[in-house]
Amino acid sequence: MGAASPEGIDPVRLIPTSPVALIEIDNPPVNATSQAVRAGLLAAIREVDNNPRIEAVVIACAGKTFVAGADIREFGQVPREPHLPDVINAIEACSKPVVAAIQGTALGGGCEIALACHARVAEAGASLGLPEVKLGLVPGAGGTQRLPRLVGLDAALDLVTSGRPVKAPEALRLGLIDRLSSGDLRQDAIALAQELIGQPLRRTGDRIVTPMDAEAASAKTAEIRKKARGAEAPDKAAELVLQAANLPLQDGMARERETFLELRSSEQSAALRHAFFAEREVMRLPGLDSVEPRSVQKVGIVGAGTMGSGIAIAFADAGFDVRIVETSEQALGAGQARVRDVYDKQVASGRITSAVRDERLKAIGYAVGISSLSDRDLVIEAVFEDLDVKRALFRDLDAILPPGTILATNTSYLDISLIAAATSRPADVVGLHFFSPAHVMKLIEIVRTGATAADVVATGLALAKRLRKIPVVCRVCDGFVGNRILSRYRQQAEYLLEEGALPHEVDAALEAFGFPMGPFAVSDLAGLDINWARRKRLAPTRDPRERYVDIADRLCEAGRFGRKTGAGWYRYEGGKREVDSAVTALVEEASQRRGLTRRAISADEIQSRIRAAIVNEACKILDEHIVERPLDVDVVMMHGYGYPAWRGGPLFEADRVGLQPILAQVRERAAQDGPGWEPAEGLVSRAASGAKFYP
Ligand code: T1G
């Protein structure tokens, strides 16, 4: 129907069965509403309207999902007719009942199509949502106006400003869908359409929205703005949803469209669209496309601590056969309790059913000693962060594991080549660096040594896809990508303390920048003792000319390891973070020892110095080919270290800020902070040539 796709395939076809016809959208991979789909849908609806033999119609999609939204790739282009709001208005205005049959995901424009239908049936596993704010946009085809008409203002504000999808059972409770399919989705949708023939049409747009009292509305908007941490779309989306209570549908849609078009050409949306495609592009590593991954179903985890148990949950959630081992029954019991606790909490919050919990718990076995791992396809160690301990463990695993088993380490800093060298099979050794909590955090750094086989790296990528994680492949260096950049960013933050800032000022400046938490608050959460151990390990090899701030050492010597000891960079009373004058005194005393006169330091200076430190270290990582692409760094920083996604990551943003001012900042620091802070060659050459990270 309508226009064919560039490949000449017609993505929409009308099957004019009577009395209920079927409109099928078939535009792989996710049935996005490309121009051809929009034109096809409009033509099909017009045909339904004009064909007397057709009394109702079902809109359904081929493939694994309903429409997953507008075609994001089209956003950079000039919009072409028909525009989605017009197609959707035509669906709602159809003189015959239109029923949506939803499988997989109905997201963005797909959800808006469903909202304009006169009824909706979904498979139990389906999900619906308006995630546009995650792309720096607002729904642009009626979502902010029709959703509140179906589910009320409160629920609509939550769904539109968070962008979170809801599973079909919750959608039914909210009134977003009318029925859960009992099995044959299309048959169930056709049955419902049949029932609606001759009934008054239930147009969502005709429904009234109960207003929210002004005080509640402004409290809600303030909360949304706070949570957005600098992202502009959620606030605008909230405004539009609230207007649905006072404006007729078409007036509300006109304002919505205006806002949508304004945001579509915004920096933030460009950054978030970059982030969307970057987190998919990292899965594709040049040179590995044709490498077959090894088959992995049985996974062994050595160590049942916080990381080990989190990794076990991630694998159990993805349907793997998991076995955790420890050195003692007691340690094993503690790990088992951790795993159980996580799942019990998920049941309590309604995230999973108790049946799913029991299934997942059954997938995880426990044993003392590594001998029970001899049948595993993959073994991941998450034991104490000590090189000798890990080398001894890998030597022992090497002796019992069959050929072809992959040996992975979850180390966050150590040289994996040295761990691999303790085995007779360094080609089978790789780093799988998870982030805490491992069953929640999306990022995995896949660290390959010079010896790691290509199919082992390919297996890591395939595993990440099954775990629904975002993998970034990198080579060995101290701290890999994320922790290496983090330690530079932390050092610069500590230099700022010596020069005049205080921990809460640095944290406030970086939280205003968009980080969920500043570096000092993060240290207190993670525990200061971990990095203290690392600093002590590195002390013998540290360059004496490099500027070193010892405030954190003095906090640790005083037993202030952070939240877990009730004090670190801050004091914690009743779990609340309090500025501590004892720390202020320690910081001021450090300035004196350095012979520095403390000065007022602005949030701008704090933000630009931290950004310069991050960008410079990122350039060194690219210069050394630790990773090959700027997007690898951006994805690590956004998904592992809280770099605001609406900035697109440090290198995407550096292109916008300009490399000259960043280089100037780096040069100024190099003069003061000594070795390790010299400008990266890649930064100097790009700044000189004007070359961008993303041409
Ligand atoms: N447009 C273009 N390409 C898309 C796409 C989209 N909306 N969604 C996915 N793809 C590509 C993706 O890049 C990948 O390509 C392939 O499809 C498979 O995706 C007017 C303005 C649906 C949950 O934000 O959340 O509607 O890498 O690897 O893990 O109001 O894709 O293979 O080349 O992610 O199974 C709103 C975005 C748009 C949903 C499937 N919609 N998509 O996840 O596969 S704005 C969204 C997703 C909008 C209207 C507004 C997920 C998914 P490639 P995948 P998956």
PDB file of C-alpha atoms and ligand atoms in Angstrom, residues 28-33 64-75 84-85 88 104-112 127 129-135 137-143 256-257 260 264 273 276-277 279-281 283-284 465 468, ligand 1:
ATOM      1  CA  PRO A  28      12.550  -5.235   9.739  1.00  0.00           C
ATOM      2  CA  PRO A  29      14.269  -5.120  12.109  1.00  0.00           C
ATOM      3  CA  VAL A  30      11.834  -3.280  14.428  1.00  0.00           C
ATOM      4  CA  ASN A  31       8.963  -2.078  12.148  1.00  0.00           C
ATOM      5  CA  ALA A  32      10.009   1.546  12.603  1.00  0.00           C
ATOM      6  CA  THR A  33       7.631   4.078  11.008  1.00  0.00           C
ATOM      7  CA  LYS A  64       9.311 -10.216  16.771  1.00  0.00           C
ATOM      8  CA  THR A  65       7.972  -6.778  17.613  1.00  0.00           C
ATOM      9  CA  PHE A  66       5.140  -4.290  17.064  1.00  0.00           C
ATOM     10  CA  VAL A  67       6.252  -0.823  15.888  1.00  0.00           C
ATOM     11  CA  ALA A  68       9.270   0.236  17.994  1.00  0.00           C
ATOM     12  CA  GLY A  69       8.885   3.875  17.077  1.00  0.00           C
ATOM     13  CA  ALA A  70       9.728   6.397  14.433  1.00  0.00           C
ATOM     14  CA  ASP A  71      12.822   5.650  12.364  1.00  0.00           C
ATOM     15  CA  ILE A  72      15.528   7.356  14.429  1.00  0.00           C
ATOM     16  CA  ARG A  73      17.854   7.393  11.428  1.00  0.00           C
ATOM     17  CA  GLU A  74      15.391   9.764   9.671  1.00  0.00           C
ATOM     18  CA  PHE A  75      15.726  12.450  12.383  1.00  0.00           C
ATOM     19  CA  LEU A  84       3.173  10.512  11.690  1.00  0.00           C
ATOM     20  CA  PRO A  85       0.638  12.712  13.585  1.00  0.00           C
ATOM     21  CA  ILE A  88      -2.262   8.556  13.580  1.00  0.00           C
ATOM     22  CA  GLY A 104       7.338  -7.512  21.557  1.00  0.00           C
ATOM     23  CA  THR A 105       7.508  -3.749  21.987  1.00  0.00           C
ATOM     24  CA  ALA A 106       5.128  -0.879  21.126  1.00  0.00           C
ATOM     25  CA  LEU A 107       7.431   2.087  21.729  1.00  0.00           C
ATOM     26  CA  GLY A 108       7.304   5.773  20.813  1.00  0.00           C
ATOM     27  CA  GLY A 109       5.425   6.188  17.545  1.00  0.00           C
ATOM     28  CA  GLY A 110       4.387   2.536  17.879  1.00  0.00           C
ATOM     29  CA  CYS A 111       2.710   3.193  21.207  1.00  0.00           C
ATOM     30  CA  GLU A 112       1.140   6.341  19.715  1.00  0.00           C
ATOM     31  CA  SER A 127       5.837  -4.006  26.617  1.00  0.00           C
ATOM     32  CA  GLY A 129       6.160   2.846  26.369  1.00  0.00           C
ATOM     33  CA  LEU A 130       7.078   6.330  25.215  1.00  0.00           C
ATOM     34  CA  PRO A 131      10.911   6.392  25.563  1.00  0.00           C
ATOM     35  CA  GLU A 132      11.379   9.575  23.517  1.00  0.00           C
ATOM     36  CA  VAL A 133      12.949  11.476  26.446  1.00  0.00           C
ATOM     37  CA  LYS A 134      15.801   8.941  26.297  1.00  0.00           C
ATOM     38  CA  LEU A 135      16.508  10.383  22.852  1.00  0.00           C
ATOM     39  CA  LEU A 137      12.757  14.268  22.505  1.00  0.00           C
ATOM     40  CA  VAL A 138       9.121  14.332  23.516  1.00  0.00           C
ATOM     41  CA  PRO A 139       6.528  12.077  21.881  1.00  0.00           C
ATOM     42  CA  GLY A 140       5.703  13.830  18.632  1.00  0.00           C
ATOM     43  CA  ALA A 141       2.530  12.119  17.431  1.00  0.00           C
ATOM     44  CA  GLY A 142      -0.027  12.520  20.183  1.00  0.00           C
ATOM     45  CA  GLY A 143       1.559  10.475  22.974  1.00  0.00           C
ATOM     46  CA  GLU A 256       3.516  18.870  21.266  1.00  0.00           C
ATOM     47  CA  ARG A 257       4.645  18.930  17.633  1.00  0.00           C
ATOM     48  CA  PHE A 260       9.131  17.860  19.286  1.00  0.00           C
ATOM     49  CA  ARG A 264      14.743  17.235  17.373  1.00  0.00           C
ATOM     50  CA  ARG A 273      20.801   9.671  19.417  1.00  0.00           C
ATOM     51  CA  PHE A 276      21.667   5.136  21.138  1.00  0.00           C
ATOM     52  CA  PHE A 277      23.576   4.025  18.069  1.00  0.00           C
ATOM     53  CA  GLU A 279      25.821   1.436  22.384  1.00  0.00           C
ATOM     54  CA  ARG A 280      24.842  -0.800  19.477  1.00  0.00           C
ATOM     55  CA  GLU A 281      27.934  -0.096  17.381  1.00  0.00           C
ATOM     56  CA  MET A 283      28.917  -4.729  19.700  1.00  0.00           C
ATOM     57  CA  ARG A 284      30.437  -4.752  16.220  1.00  0.00           C
ATOM     58  CA  LYS A 465      24.284  -9.717  23.944  1.00  0.00           C
ATOM     59  CA  ARG A 468      21.617  -7.763  27.551  1.00  0.00           C
TER      60      ARG A 468
HETATM   61  N1  T1G B   1      14.717   3.546  14.460  1.00  0.00           N
HETATM   62  C1  T1G B   1      15.733   3.060  13.703  1.00  0.00           C
HETATM   63  N2  T1G B   1      16.459   1.929  13.996  1.00  0.00           N
HETATM   64  C2  T1G B   1      16.105   1.287  15.114  1.00  0.00           C
HETATM   65  C3  T1G B   1      15.057   1.736  15.971  1.00  0.00           C
HETATM   66  C4  T1G B   1      14.346   2.919  15.589  1.00  0.00           C
HETATM   67  N3  T1G B   1      13.334   3.402  16.331  1.00  0.00           N
HETATM   68  N4  T1G B   1      14.976   0.881  17.005  1.00  0.00           N
HETATM   69  C5  T1G B   1      15.925  -0.060  16.806  1.00  0.00           C
HETATM   70  N5  T1G B   1      16.597   0.179  15.682  1.00  0.00           N
HETATM   71  C6  T1G B   1      17.679  -0.637  15.110  1.00  0.00           C
HETATM   72  C7  T1G B   1      18.915  -0.704  16.004  1.00  0.00           C
HETATM   73  O1  T1G B   1      19.766   0.370  15.765  1.00  0.00           O
HETATM   74  C8  T1G B   1      19.527  -2.036  15.579  1.00  0.00           C
HETATM   75  O2  T1G B   1      20.206  -1.810  14.393  1.00  0.00           O
HETATM   76  C9  T1G B   1      18.304  -2.894  15.275  1.00  0.00           C
HETATM   77  O3  T1G B   1      17.219  -1.978  15.050  1.00  0.00           O
HETATM   78  C10 T1G B   1      17.922  -3.815  16.391  1.00  0.00           C
HETATM   79  O4  T1G B   1      17.816  -3.037  17.562  1.00  0.00           O
HETATM   80  C11 T1G B   1       7.152  10.299  16.812  1.00  0.00           C
HETATM   81  C12 T1G B   1       9.701  10.581  17.813  1.00  0.00           C
HETATM   82  C13 T1G B   1      13.040  -1.989  20.029  1.00  0.00           C
HETATM   83  C14 T1G B   1      13.684  -2.545  22.330  1.00  0.00           C
HETATM   84  O5  T1G B   1      13.311   4.781  21.297  1.00  0.00           O
HETATM   85  O6  T1G B   1      14.661   0.439  22.298  1.00  0.00           O
HETATM   86  O7  T1G B   1       9.031   7.219  18.024  1.00  0.00           O
HETATM   87  O8  T1G B   1      22.468  -2.189  15.262  1.00  0.00           O
HETATM   88  O9  T1G B   1      19.810  -4.037  18.747  1.00  0.00           O
HETATM   89  O10 T1G B   1      17.939  -5.307  21.688  1.00  0.00           O
HETATM   90  O11 T1G B   1       6.889  10.090  19.076  1.00  0.00           O
HETATM   91  O12 T1G B   1      15.875  -1.317  19.640  1.00  0.00           O
HETATM   92  O13 T1G B   1      21.262  -3.985  14.092  1.00  0.00           O
HETATM   93  O14 T1G B   1      22.016  -1.962  12.820  1.00  0.00           O
HETATM   94  O15 T1G B   1      18.229  -2.486  19.945  1.00  0.00           O
HETATM   95  O16 T1G B   1      16.054  -6.407  20.409  1.00  0.00           O
HETATM   96  C15 T1G B   1      11.150   5.808  19.985  1.00  0.00           C
HETATM   97  C16 T1G B   1      14.311   2.300  20.234  1.00  0.00           C
HETATM   98  C17 T1G B   1      11.682   6.427  18.742  1.00  0.00           C
HETATM   99  C18 T1G B   1      12.928   2.533  20.671  1.00  0.00           C
HETATM  100  C19 T1G B   1      14.744  -3.721  20.389  1.00  0.00           C
HETATM  101  N6  T1G B   1      11.547   4.414  20.026  1.00  0.00           N
HETATM  102  N7  T1G B   1      14.650   0.901  20.081  1.00  0.00           N
HETATM  103  O17 T1G B   1      15.873  -4.004  21.124  1.00  0.00           O
HETATM  104  O18 T1G B   1      17.472  -4.779  19.264  1.00  0.00           O
HETATM  105  S1  T1G B   1      11.276   8.136  18.710  1.00  0.00           S
HETATM  106  C20 T1G B   1      12.622   4.003  20.699  1.00  0.00           C
HETATM  107  C21 T1G B   1      14.829   0.084  21.150  1.00  0.00           C
HETATM  108  C22 T1G B   1       9.621   8.177  18.293  1.00  0.00           C
HETATM  109  C23 T1G B   1       7.542   9.498  18.009  1.00  0.00           C
HETATM  110  C24 T1G B   1       8.975   9.522  18.333  1.00  0.00           C
HETATM  111  C25 T1G B   1      15.283  -1.306  20.876  1.00  0.00           C
HETATM  112  C26 T1G B   1      14.144  -2.365  20.895  1.00  0.00           C
HETATM  113  P1  T1G B   1      21.543  -2.518  14.130  1.00  0.00           P
HETATM  114  P2  T1G B   1      18.432  -3.557  18.958  1.00  0.00           P
HETATM  115  P3  T1G B   1      16.852  -5.240  20.668  1.00  0.00           P
END
